[in-house]
mmCIF file of C-alpha atoms in Angstrom:
data_model
loop_
_atom_site.group_PDB
_atom_site.id
_atom_site.type_symbol
_atom_site.label_atom_id
_atom_site.label_comp_id
_atom_site.label_asym_id
_atom_site.label_seq_id
_atom_site.Cartn_x
_atom_site.Cartn_y
_atom_site.Cartn_z
ATOM 1 C CA MET A 79 0.000 0.000 0.000
ATOM 2 C CA LYS A 80 2.822 2.430 0.750
ATOM 3 C CA ASN A 81 3.880 3.138 -2.827
ATOM 4 C CA ARG A 82 0.263 3.482 -3.971
ATOM 5 C CA LEU A 83 -0.552 5.929 -1.200
ATOM 6 C CA GLU A 84 2.564 7.962 -1.971
ATOM 7 C CA ILE A 85 1.413 8.330 -5.565
ATOM 8 C CA ALA A 86 -2.187 9.001 -4.492
ATOM 9 C CA ARG A 87 -1.037 11.909 -2.351
ATOM 10 C CA GLU A 88 0.604 13.518 -5.382
ATOM 11 C CA PHE A 89 -2.726 13.434 -7.221
ATOM 12 C CA LEU A 90 -4.533 15.374 -4.487
ATOM 13 C CA ARG A 91 -5.240 19.073 -4.821
ATOM 14 C CA ASP A 92 -3.979 21.193 -1.955
ATOM 15 C CA ASP A 93 -7.532 21.182 -0.561
ATOM 16 C CA GLY A 94 -8.074 17.515 -1.440
ATOM 17 C CA VAL A 95 -8.833 14.550 0.789
ATOM 18 C CA ILE A 96 -8.420 10.766 0.632
ATOM 19 C CA PHE A 97 -10.624 8.049 2.159
ATOM 20 C CA VAL A 98 -9.112 4.573 2.654
ATOM 21 C CA GLN A 99 -11.417 1.751 3.717
ATOM 22 C CA CYS A 100 -10.131 -1.185 5.770
ATOM 23 C CA ASP A 101 -11.271 -3.697 8.362
ATOM 24 C CA ASP A 102 -10.400 -4.101 12.022
ATOM 25 C CA ASN A 103 -7.361 -6.279 11.295
ATOM 26 C CA GLU A 104 -5.456 -3.573 9.406
ATOM 27 C CA GLN A 105 -6.821 -0.311 10.798
ATOM 28 C CA ALA A 106 -4.100 0.342 13.374
ATOM 29 C CA TYR A 107 -1.273 -0.433 10.946
ATOM 30 C CA LEU A 108 -2.839 1.654 8.185
ATOM 31 C CA LYS A 109 -3.204 4.620 10.557
ATOM 32 C CA VAL A 110 0.522 4.539 11.368
ATOM 33 C CA LEU A 111 1.415 4.278 7.673
ATOM 34 C CA MET A 112 -0.840 7.153 6.683
ATOM 35 C CA ASP A 113 0.430 9.294 9.559
ATOM 36 C CA GLU A 114 3.891 8.799 8.093
ATOM 37 C CA LEU A 115 2.904 9.553 4.496
ATOM 38 C CA PHE A 116 0.349 12.339 4.993
ATOM 39 C CA GLY A 117 1.462 13.713 8.364
ATOM 40 C CA ARG A 118 -0.416 13.296 11.642
ATOM 41 C CA GLU A 119 -1.429 16.939 11.438
ATOM 42 C CA ASN A 120 -3.432 16.150 8.281
ATOM 43 C CA PHE A 121 -5.518 13.389 9.864
ATOM 44 C CA VAL A 122 -9.206 14.310 9.642
ATOM 45 C CA VAL A 123 -11.237 11.476 11.151
ATOM 46 C CA ASN A 124 -11.578 7.696 11.208
ATOM 47 C CA PHE A 125 -15.156 7.078 10.081
ATOM 48 C CA ILE A 126 -16.842 3.865 11.198
ATOM 49 C CA TRP A 127 -19.240 2.156 8.810
ATOM 50 C CA ASN A 128 -21.646 -0.544 9.978
ATOM 51 C CA HIS A 129 -21.075 -2.879 7.026
ATOM 52 C CA ARG A 130 -22.956 -5.921 8.359
ATOM 53 C CA LYS A 131 -26.434 -6.173 9.821
ATOM 54 C CA SER A 132 -26.025 -9.413 11.711
ATOM 55 C CA GLY A 133 -22.280 -9.231 12.206
ATOM 56 C CA GLN A 134 -19.594 -11.861 11.856
ATOM 57 C CA ASN A 135 -19.496 -14.144 14.850
ATOM 58 C CA ASP A 136 -15.908 -14.473 16.009
ATOM 59 C CA ILE A 137 -14.648 -16.163 19.154
ATOM 60 C CA ASP A 138 -16.279 -13.898 21.733
ATOM 61 C CA PHE A 139 -17.576 -10.861 19.853
ATOM 62 C CA THR A 140 -19.533 -9.867 16.767
ATOM 63 C CA LEU A 141 -17.528 -7.929 14.171
ATOM 64 C CA SER A 142 -19.849 -5.699 12.148
ATOM 65 C CA HIS A 143 -17.920 -2.546 11.255
ATOM 66 C CA ASN A 144 -15.256 -1.269 8.869
ATOM 67 C CA TYR A 145 -13.261 1.944 8.851
ATOM 68 C CA ALA A 146 -12.678 4.806 6.431
ATOM 69 C CA LEU A 147 -9.453 6.546 7.413
ATOM 70 C CA THR A 148 -9.593 10.123 6.171
ATOM 71 C CA TYR A 149 -6.614 12.406 5.525
ATOM 72 C CA ALA A 150 -6.338 15.830 3.920
ATOM 73 C CA LYS A 151 -3.487 16.903 1.676
ATOM 74 C CA ASN A 152 -3.371 20.015 3.858
ATOM 75 C CA ARG A 153 -5.732 20.025 6.865
ATOM 76 C CA GLN A 154 -5.731 23.816 7.040
ATOM 77 C CA ASN A 155 -7.243 23.974 3.552
ATOM 78 C CA PHE A 156 -9.878 21.257 3.968
ATOM 79 C CA ARG A 157 -13.171 21.195 5.833
ATOM 80 C CA LEU A 158 -15.866 18.538 5.669
ATOM 81 C CA ASN A 159 -19.165 19.692 4.217
ATOM 82 C CA ARG A 160 -22.277 19.779 6.358
ATOM 83 C CA ILE A 161 -24.943 17.402 5.134
ATOM 84 C CA ASP A 162 -28.641 16.701 5.484
ATOM 85 C CA ALA A 163 -28.433 12.975 4.770
ATOM 86 C CA ASN A 164 -29.604 11.967 8.251
ATOM 87 C CA ILE A 165 -32.241 14.618 8.814
ATOM 88 C CA GLU A 166 -35.431 12.747 7.935
ATOM 89 C CA ARG A 167 -34.358 9.712 9.941
ATOM 90 C CA LYS A 168 -33.471 11.746 13.058
ATOM 91 C CA PHE A 169 -36.521 14.023 13.256
ATOM 92 C CA SER A 170 -40.112 13.206 14.187
ATOM 93 C CA ASN A 171 -43.167 14.982 15.605
ATOM 94 C CA PRO A 172 -44.581 12.960 18.522
ATOM 95 C CA ASP A 173 -46.529 15.925 19.973
ATOM 96 C CA ASN A 174 -47.857 17.201 16.602
ATOM 97 C CA ASP A 175 -46.016 20.506 16.923
ATOM 98 C CA PRO A 176 -47.304 22.785 14.105
ATOM 99 C CA ARG A 177 -43.711 23.726 13.260
ATOM 100 C CA GLY A 178 -43.089 20.183 12.081
ATOM 101 C CA ASN A 179 -40.607 17.424 12.899
ATOM 102 C CA TRP A 180 -38.066 17.980 15.656
ATOM 103 C CA THR A 181 -35.388 16.243 17.674
ATOM 104 C CA ALA A 182 -34.476 16.681 21.348
ATOM 105 C CA ASP A 183 -30.967 18.069 21.932
ATOM 106 C CA PRO A 184 -29.273 18.274 25.350
ATOM 107 C CA PHE A 185 -30.052 21.532 27.120
ATOM 108 C CA ASP A 186 -26.682 21.614 28.888
ATOM 109 C CA ALA A 187 -23.382 22.689 27.297
ATOM 110 C CA PRO A 188 -19.665 22.365 28.198
ATOM 111 C CA ASP A 189 -17.971 24.611 30.809
ATOM 112 C CA GLU A 190 -19.490 26.617 33.644
ATOM 113 C CA SER A 191 -21.305 29.965 33.431
ATOM 114 C CA ALA A 192 -22.748 31.907 36.367
ATOM 115 C CA ASN A 193 -25.583 33.360 34.257
ATOM 116 C CA CYS A 194 -26.615 29.911 33.054
ATOM 117 C CA ASN A 195 -26.584 28.011 36.342
ATOM 118 C CA TYR A 196 -30.087 27.961 37.801
ATOM 119 C CA PRO A 197 -32.686 25.372 38.881
ATOM 120 C CA ILE A 198 -35.204 24.004 36.390
ATOM 121 C CA LYS A 199 -38.322 22.254 37.666
ATOM 122 C CA ASN A 200 -39.837 19.400 35.716
ATOM 123 C CA PRO A 201 -43.542 20.403 35.630
ATOM 124 C CA ASN A 202 -44.617 16.778 35.403
ATOM 125 C CA THR A 203 -42.682 15.433 38.390
ATOM 126 C CA ASN A 204 -41.675 18.620 40.290
ATOM 127 C CA GLU A 205 -38.094 17.291 40.266
ATOM 128 C CA ILE A 206 -35.433 20.025 40.307
ATOM 129 C CA PHE A 207 -32.522 19.846 37.848
ATOM 130 C CA TYR A 208 -29.221 21.739 37.783
ATOM 131 C CA PRO A 209 -26.564 21.590 35.057
ATOM 132 C CA PRO A 210 -24.155 18.649 35.491
ATOM 133 C CA LYS A 211 -20.816 19.467 37.104
ATOM 134 C CA GLY A 212 -18.560 21.417 34.758
ATOM 135 C CA ARG A 213 -21.441 22.355 32.458
ATOM 136 C CA HIS A 214 -24.118 25.055 32.152
ATOM 137 C CA TRP A 215 -27.582 25.463 30.669
ATOM 138 C CA ARG A 216 -27.371 26.629 27.061
ATOM 139 C CA PHE A 217 -29.505 29.758 27.742
ATOM 140 C CA SER A 218 -29.835 32.341 30.514
ATOM 141 C CA LYS A 219 -32.881 32.151 32.814
ATOM 142 C CA ASP A 220 -34.761 34.852 30.858
ATOM 143 C CA LYS A 221 -34.097 33.093 27.547
ATOM 144 C CA PHE A 222 -35.115 29.760 29.083
ATOM 145 C CA ASP A 223 -38.469 31.228 30.117
ATOM 146 C CA GLU A 224 -38.985 32.389 26.508
ATOM 147 C CA VAL A 225 -38.250 29.029 24.907
ATOM 148 C CA LEU A 226 -40.281 27.221 27.583
ATOM 149 C CA ALA A 227 -43.285 29.399 26.737
ATOM 150 C CA ASP A 228 -42.593 28.711 23.050
ATOM 151 C CA ASN A 229 -42.949 24.946 23.673
ATOM 152 C CA ARG A 230 -39.291 24.293 22.861
ATOM 153 C CA ILE A 231 -38.421 22.529 26.124
ATOM 154 C CA VAL A 232 -39.251 18.850 26.632
ATOM 155 C CA PHE A 233 -38.456 16.512 29.504
ATOM 156 C CA GLY A 234 -37.630 13.282 27.740
ATOM 157 C CA LYS A 235 -39.902 10.856 25.910
ATOM 158 C CA THR A 236 -41.900 10.127 29.061
ATOM 159 C CA GLY A 237 -41.838 13.686 30.413
ATOM 160 C CA LYS A 238 -40.031 12.564 33.550
ATOM 161 C CA SER A 239 -36.361 13.343 32.866
ATOM 162 C CA LYS A 240 -34.077 16.395 32.623
ATOM 163 C CA PRO A 241 -34.805 19.285 30.227
ATOM 164 C CA GLN A 242 -34.024 19.013 26.519
ATOM 165 C CA TYR A 243 -34.242 21.549 23.711
ATOM 166 C CA LYS A 244 -36.407 21.099 20.615
ATOM 167 C CA ARG A 245 -34.494 21.585 17.370
ATOM 168 C CA PHE A 246 -36.710 21.573 14.293
ATOM 169 C CA GLN A 247 -36.042 19.841 11.002
ATOM 170 C CA PHE A 248 -36.456 23.037 8.982
ATOM 171 C CA GLU A 249 -33.685 24.656 11.047
ATOM 172 C CA ALA A 250 -31.309 21.772 10.433
ATOM 173 C CA GLU A 251 -32.074 21.830 6.711
ATOM 174 C CA GLN A 252 -31.254 25.532 6.551
ATOM 175 C CA ARG A 253 -27.784 25.204 8.028
ATOM 176 C CA GLY A 254 -26.902 21.554 7.497
ATOM 177 C CA GLU A 255 -25.631 19.018 9.975
ATOM 178 C CA ASN A 256 -22.100 18.131 11.011
ATOM 179 C CA VAL A 257 -21.394 14.642 9.747
ATOM 180 C CA ASN A 258 -21.245 11.993 12.462
ATOM 181 C CA SER A 259 -18.120 9.834 12.661
ATOM 182 C CA ILE A 260 -20.219 6.659 13.039
ATOM 183 C CA TRP A 261 -22.328 5.756 10.014
ATOM 184 C CA LEU A 262 -25.164 3.548 11.164
ATOM 185 C CA ASP A 263 -27.580 4.894 8.551
ATOM 186 C CA CYS A 264 -25.602 3.930 5.430
ATOM 187 C CA ASP A 265 -26.551 0.670 3.765
ATOM 188 C CA THR A 266 -24.538 -2.466 4.475
ATOM 189 C CA ALA A 267 -22.349 -4.505 2.137
ATOM 190 C CA THR A 268 -25.320 -6.801 1.566
ATOM 191 C CA ARG A 269 -27.125 -3.905 -0.084
ATOM 192 C CA GLY A 270 -24.117 -3.339 -2.338
ATOM 193 C CA THR A 271 -24.302 -6.959 -3.453
ATOM 194 C CA GLN A 272 -28.038 -6.627 -4.127
ATOM 195 C CA GLU A 273 -27.439 -3.515 -6.247
ATOM 196 C CA ILE A 274 -24.973 -5.409 -8.439
ATOM 197 C CA GLN A 275 -27.295 -8.412 -8.693
ATOM 198 C CA ASN A 276 -30.154 -6.162 -9.792
ATOM 199 C CA LEU A 277 -27.968 -4.666 -12.529
ATOM 200 C CA PHE A 278 -26.416 -7.869 -13.857
ATOM 201 C CA LYS A 279 -28.858 -10.558 -12.651
ATOM 202 C CA SER A 280 -26.073 -12.460 -10.881
ATOM 203 C CA LYS A 281 -23.533 -12.090 -8.078
ATOM 204 C CA ILE A 282 -20.563 -11.156 -10.247
ATOM 205 C CA PHE A 283 -18.580 -9.287 -7.604
ATOM 206 C CA SER A 284 -17.890 -10.344 -4.031
ATOM 207 C CA THR A 285 -17.373 -7.076 -2.127
ATOM 208 C CA PRO A 286 -19.176 -4.139 -3.773
ATOM 209 C CA LYS A 287 -19.840 -1.059 -1.657
ATOM 210 C CA PRO A 288 -23.437 0.221 -1.459
ATOM 211 C CA GLU A 289 -24.068 3.420 -3.396
ATOM 212 C CA SER A 290 -25.328 5.193 -0.259
ATOM 213 C CA LEU A 291 -21.892 4.816 1.357
ATOM 214 C CA ILE A 292 -20.083 6.396 -1.595
ATOM 215 C CA LYS A 293 -22.757 9.111 -1.752
ATOM 216 C CA ARG A 294 -21.986 9.993 1.867
ATOM 217 C CA ILE A 295 -18.251 10.238 1.149
ATOM 218 C CA ILE A 296 -18.740 12.364 -1.959
ATOM 219 C CA GLU A 297 -21.254 14.754 -0.419
ATOM 220 C CA ILE A 298 -19.133 15.491 2.667
ATOM 221 C CA SER A 299 -15.913 16.082 0.735
ATOM 222 C CA THR A 300 -16.703 17.535 -2.702
ATOM 223 C CA GLN A 301 -18.778 20.020 -4.658
ATOM 224 C CA PRO A 302 -20.440 19.518 -8.080
ATOM 225 C CA ASN A 303 -17.859 19.245 -10.895
ATOM 226 C CA ASP A 304 -15.043 18.331 -8.489
ATOM 227 C CA ILE A 305 -12.866 15.398 -9.560
ATOM 228 C CA VAL A 306 -13.237 12.079 -7.731
ATOM 229 C CA MET A 307 -10.615 9.356 -8.243
ATOM 230 C CA ASP A 308 -10.866 5.675 -7.294
ATOM 231 C CA PHE A 309 -7.760 3.653 -8.153
ATOM 232 C CA PHE A 310 -9.341 0.400 -6.968
ATOM 233 C CA LEU A 311 -12.456 0.828 -9.113
ATOM 234 C CA GLY A 312 -13.728 -2.720 -8.701
ATOM 235 C CA SER A 313 -17.421 -2.951 -9.537
ATOM 236 C CA GLY A 314 -17.531 0.740 -10.446
ATOM 237 C CA THR A 315 -19.635 2.005 -7.538
ATOM 238 C CA THR A 316 -17.565 5.169 -7.070
ATOM 239 C CA ALA A 317 -17.766 6.104 -10.748
ATOM 240 C CA ALA A 318 -21.501 5.346 -10.883
ATOM 241 C CA VAL A 319 -22.286 7.509 -7.856
ATOM 242 C CA ALA A 320 -19.967 10.325 -8.962
ATOM 243 C CA HIS A 321 -21.706 10.350 -12.360
ATOM 244 C CA LYS A 322 -25.150 10.553 -10.750
ATOM 245 C CA MET A 323 -23.990 13.336 -8.407
ATOM 246 C CA ASN A 324 -22.540 15.508 -11.182
ATOM 247 C CA ARG A 325 -18.886 14.997 -10.296
ATOM 248 C CA GLN A 326 -16.055 14.407 -12.710
ATOM 249 C CA TYR A 327 -14.359 11.092 -12.039
ATOM 250 C CA ILE A 328 -11.364 8.911 -12.837
ATOM 251 C CA GLY A 329 -11.600 5.175 -12.225
ATOM 252 C CA ILE A 330 -8.568 2.886 -12.481
ATOM 253 C CA GLU A 331 -8.648 -0.908 -12.442
ATOM 254 C CA GLN A 332 -6.073 -3.485 -13.525
ATOM 255 C CA MET A 333 -8.372 -6.515 -13.644
ATOM 256 C CA ASN A 334 -10.156 -7.574 -16.825
ATOM 257 C CA TYR A 335 -13.629 -7.266 -15.299
ATOM 258 C CA ILE A 336 -13.435 -3.507 -15.847
ATOM 259 C CA GLU A 337 -14.873 -4.138 -19.325
ATOM 260 C CA SER A 338 -17.629 -6.536 -18.325
ATOM 261 C CA VAL A 339 -18.621 -4.908 -15.019
ATOM 262 C CA SER A 340 -17.373 -1.335 -14.470
ATOM 263 C CA VAL A 341 -17.856 -0.078 -18.028
ATOM 264 C CA GLU A 342 -21.190 -1.856 -18.473
ATOM 265 C CA ARG A 343 -22.411 -0.429 -15.170
ATOM 266 C CA LEU A 344 -21.654 3.124 -16.316
ATOM 267 C CA LYS A 345 -23.537 2.485 -19.548
ATOM 268 C CA LYS A 346 -26.563 1.505 -17.464
ATOM 269 C CA VAL A 347 -26.164 4.669 -15.363
ATOM 270 C CA ILE A 348 -26.260 6.791 -18.520
ATOM 271 C CA GLU A 349 -29.373 4.902 -19.626
ATOM 272 C CA GLY A 350 -31.031 5.979 -16.355
ATOM 273 C CA GLU A 351 -31.003 2.818 -14.223
ATOM 274 C CA GLN A 352 -32.987 3.303 -11.005
ATOM 275 C CA GLY A 353 -30.933 1.282 -8.523
ATOM 276 C CA GLY A 354 -28.744 2.526 -5.687
ATOM 277 C CA ILE A 355 -29.206 6.245 -4.990
ATOM 278 C CA SER A 356 -31.033 6.988 -8.257
ATOM 279 C CA LYS A 357 -34.511 7.490 -6.801
ATOM 280 C CA ALA A 358 -33.247 9.435 -3.790
ATOM 281 C CA ILE A 359 -31.583 12.035 -6.029
ATOM 282 C CA ASN A 360 -34.107 11.774 -8.900
ATOM 283 C CA TRP A 361 -31.526 10.445 -11.360
ATOM 284 C CA GLN A 362 -32.870 10.454 -14.933
ATOM 285 C CA GLY A 363 -29.800 9.330 -16.872
ATOM 286 C CA GLY A 364 -27.567 11.148 -19.326
ATOM 287 C CA GLY A 365 -23.939 12.163 -19.562
ATOM 288 C CA GLU A 366 -20.940 10.385 -21.015
ATOM 289 C CA PHE A 367 -17.603 8.865 -20.093
ATOM 290 C CA ILE A 368 -14.405 7.852 -21.875
ATOM 291 C CA TYR A 369 -12.739 4.469 -21.378
ATOM 292 C CA PHE A 370 -9.004 4.042 -22.046
ATOM 293 C CA GLU A 371 -6.636 1.109 -21.769
ATOM 294 C CA LEU A 372 -2.867 1.263 -21.478
ATOM 295 C CA ALA A 373 -1.141 0.395 -24.757
ATOM 296 C CA LYS A 374 0.263 -3.086 -24.255
ATOM 297 C CA PHE A 375 3.716 -4.257 -25.221
ATOM 298 C CA ASN A 376 5.086 -7.207 -23.249
ATOM 299 C CA GLN A 377 1.634 -7.574 -21.697
ATOM 300 C CA LYS A 378 0.257 -8.628 -25.081
ATOM 301 C CA PHE A 379 2.723 -11.529 -25.092
ATOM 302 C CA ILE A 380 1.618 -12.533 -21.595
ATOM 303 C CA ASP A 381 -2.000 -12.497 -22.803
ATOM 304 C CA LYS A 382 -1.077 -14.728 -25.736
ATOM 305 C CA ILE A 383 0.862 -17.100 -23.498
ATOM 306 C CA SER A 384 -2.009 -17.392 -21.019
ATOM 307 C CA ASP A 385 -4.494 -18.298 -23.778
ATOM 308 C CA ALA A 386 -2.112 -20.482 -25.803
ATOM 309 C CA LYS A 387 -2.716 -24.105 -26.702
ATOM 310 C CA ALA A 388 0.090 -26.570 -27.394
ATOM 311 C CA GLU A 389 -0.020 -25.942 -31.146
ATOM 312 C CA ASP A 390 0.405 -22.168 -30.626
ATOM 313 C CA ILE A 391 3.276 -22.051 -28.182
ATOM 314 C CA LEU A 392 6.199 -22.392 -30.609
ATOM 315 C CA ASN A 393 4.967 -19.515 -32.754
ATOM 316 C CA ILE A 394 4.717 -17.377 -29.628
ATOM 317 C CA TYR A 395 8.240 -18.466 -28.674
ATOM 318 C CA ASP A 396 9.554 -17.247 -32.044
ATOM 319 C CA GLU A 397 7.645 -13.973 -31.807
ATOM 320 C CA ILE A 398 8.999 -13.271 -28.333
ATOM 321 C CA CYS A 399 12.557 -13.918 -29.492
ATOM 322 C CA GLU A 400 12.090 -11.447 -32.346
ATOM 323 C CA LYS A 401 9.992 -8.651 -30.835
ATOM 324 C CA ALA A 402 9.694 -8.745 -27.033
ATOM 325 C CA PHE A 403 11.759 -6.887 -24.447
ATOM 326 C CA LEU A 404 13.534 -9.619 -22.505
ATOM 327 C CA ASN A 405 15.071 -9.628 -19.049
ATOM 328 C CA TYR A 406 18.741 -8.692 -18.867
ATOM 329 C CA ASP A 407 19.736 -12.344 -18.353
ATOM 330 C CA ALA A 408 17.788 -13.629 -21.393
ATOM 331 C CA ASP A 409 19.546 -13.554 -24.783
ATOM 332 C CA SER A 410 17.336 -13.939 -27.855
ATOM 333 C CA LYS A 411 20.163 -15.501 -29.864
ATOM 334 C CA ILE A 412 20.734 -18.205 -27.255
ATOM 335 C CA LEU A 413 16.993 -18.760 -26.952
ATOM 336 C CA LYS A 414 16.761 -19.506 -30.658
ATOM 337 C CA GLU A 415 19.584 -22.006 -30.340
ATOM 338 C CA LYS A 416 17.868 -23.714 -27.389
ATOM 339 C CA LYS A 417 14.479 -24.076 -29.058
ATOM 340 C CA ASP A 418 14.721 -27.873 -29.090
ATOM 341 C CA ASP A 419 15.202 -27.873 -25.317
ATOM 342 C CA PHE A 420 12.104 -25.703 -25.004
ATOM 343 C CA LYS A 421 10.108 -28.267 -26.999
ATOM 344 C CA GLU A 422 10.869 -30.915 -24.374
ATOM 345 C CA LEU A 423 8.970 -29.014 -21.682
ATOM 346 C CA ASN A 424 5.284 -29.620 -21.063
ATOM 347 C CA LEU A 425 2.829 -26.811 -21.865
ATOM 348 C CA ALA A 426 2.609 -25.448 -18.304
ATOM 349 C CA GLU A 427 6.401 -25.319 -18.033
ATOM 350 C CA GLN A 428 6.670 -23.634 -21.439
ATOM 351 C CA LYS A 429 4.213 -20.923 -20.403
ATOM 352 C CA GLU A 430 6.000 -20.326 -17.107
ATOM 353 C CA PHE A 431 9.379 -20.075 -18.870
ATOM 354 C CA LEU A 432 8.175 -17.561 -21.454
ATOM 355 C CA ILE A 433 6.492 -15.329 -18.886
ATOM 356 C CA ASN A 434 9.604 -15.378 -16.681
ATOM 357 C CA ILE A 435 11.957 -14.149 -19.443
ATOM 358 C CA LEU A 436 9.810 -11.113 -20.284
ATOM 359 C CA ASN A 437 10.882 -7.735 -18.863
ATOM 360 C CA LYS A 438 8.031 -6.743 -16.534
ATOM 361 C CA ASN A 439 9.060 -3.069 -16.672
ATOM 362 C CA MET A 440 8.017 -3.047 -20.324
ATOM 363 C CA LEU A 441 4.503 -4.443 -20.025
ATOM 364 C CA TYR A 442 3.049 -1.201 -21.422
ATOM 365 C CA VAL A 443 4.228 1.540 -23.775
ATOM 366 C CA ASN A 444 5.556 4.708 -22.157
ATOM 367 C CA LEU A 445 4.205 7.980 -23.524
ATOM 368 C CA ASP A 446 7.729 9.102 -24.426
ATOM 369 C CA ASP A 447 8.056 6.084 -26.732
ATOM 370 C CA ILE A 448 4.795 6.602 -28.594
ATOM 371 C CA GLU A 449 6.559 7.571 -31.852
ATOM 372 C CA ASP A 450 8.816 4.494 -31.813
ATOM 373 C CA GLU A 451 7.721 2.282 -34.714
ATOM 374 C CA ASN A 452 8.625 -0.860 -32.755
ATOM 375 C CA TYR A 453 5.531 -0.326 -30.607
ATOM 376 C CA GLU A 454 3.180 -0.133 -33.600
ATOM 377 C CA ILE A 455 1.010 2.650 -32.122
ATOM 378 C CA SER A 456 -1.654 3.724 -34.619
ATOM 379 C CA GLN A 457 -1.942 7.322 -35.783
ATOM 380 C CA LYS A 458 -5.422 7.469 -34.251
ATOM 381 C CA ASP A 459 -4.061 6.513 -30.829
ATOM 382 C CA LYS A 460 -1.205 8.996 -31.166
ATOM 383 C CA GLU A 461 -3.692 11.803 -31.808
ATOM 384 C CA LEU A 462 -5.873 10.619 -28.931
ATOM 385 C CA ASN A 463 -2.923 10.810 -26.524
ATOM 386 C CA LYS A 464 -2.017 14.298 -27.711
ATOM 387 C CA ASP A 465 -5.579 15.444 -27.033
ATOM 388 C CA PHE A 466 -5.670 13.698 -23.660
ATOM 389 C CA TYR A 467 -2.408 15.256 -22.453
ATOM 390 C CA ASN A 468 -3.100 18.640 -24.124
ATOM 391 C CA GLU A 469 0.087 18.439 -26.162
#
């Protein structure tokens, strides 16, 4: 992870932020590594996501959470956005207050204040309450009398406990809510699996994240048109959610399923699929994306070797001797002379030998070598790269 995180940090804007998800086994080690790479002063928060409903039964506890370690490129330049994602779930109206849904906040606040230290009588029980030690009531006595008359003071669900302050949903919507560090309201991993199954009619990916989780991350850390990057794209959840939320995005994946899963998922998003967060944000489809692959060089020989049958392998052997970049200890001239020895190997051994002699630093074509005729880059691809890199 270290080298990938080092590179990831270079991609961040000065006001950028990175989220790295892990489980309980690796969280402590990852925190130390990221402190080293990003600086402890740039640590933002370690979000906790309830990723299982029932939990995983271990020896003597139930493991049901994962982490999202969050670091800024420069903490002084980054601030999490306020959100309203939890508002409807947190607010209700049990007393039919005409001002609408509300939630009960504590009426006491940190530190002591002489003007805000007075007795409050519970009118239902006549019990007298004072602020807890080291705290004070949030308002002066005169202000308390005003909000009490305004029906903004409650005494718990049963009316028998200490005073609490009514905060209305419309007020929270006007100014937003600080995001909580524990995410109990995001969907679980099971929901992510269901979303993929609904799209592709089968369980084609083992650990997809639910769209609501990625929505939470994007809405607390970005604005419309910001760039979101996921360099472990997987099933494409990040790209799908970023597309629906009007963000630019870059998704990177080295596995072949990017074509059959990630790309196909984005096509469905553009068509207006109604899974995941689509209904919650009124997604109607539209937009576009561009899909690129790295230009292969030695990788194309590895692909041929992997798919080869016995009758193909000698032709591949000859082609590698003529065209491939070999390791420093492999001489094409000697290889040609030893072809008969190669024939004596079984197919599995032949494949292993050929893959081992290829230079793994030359799997793909470097941009600086794009004009080299040995790489056989088409004129169309040359022009595409010039446009992409603004050359």
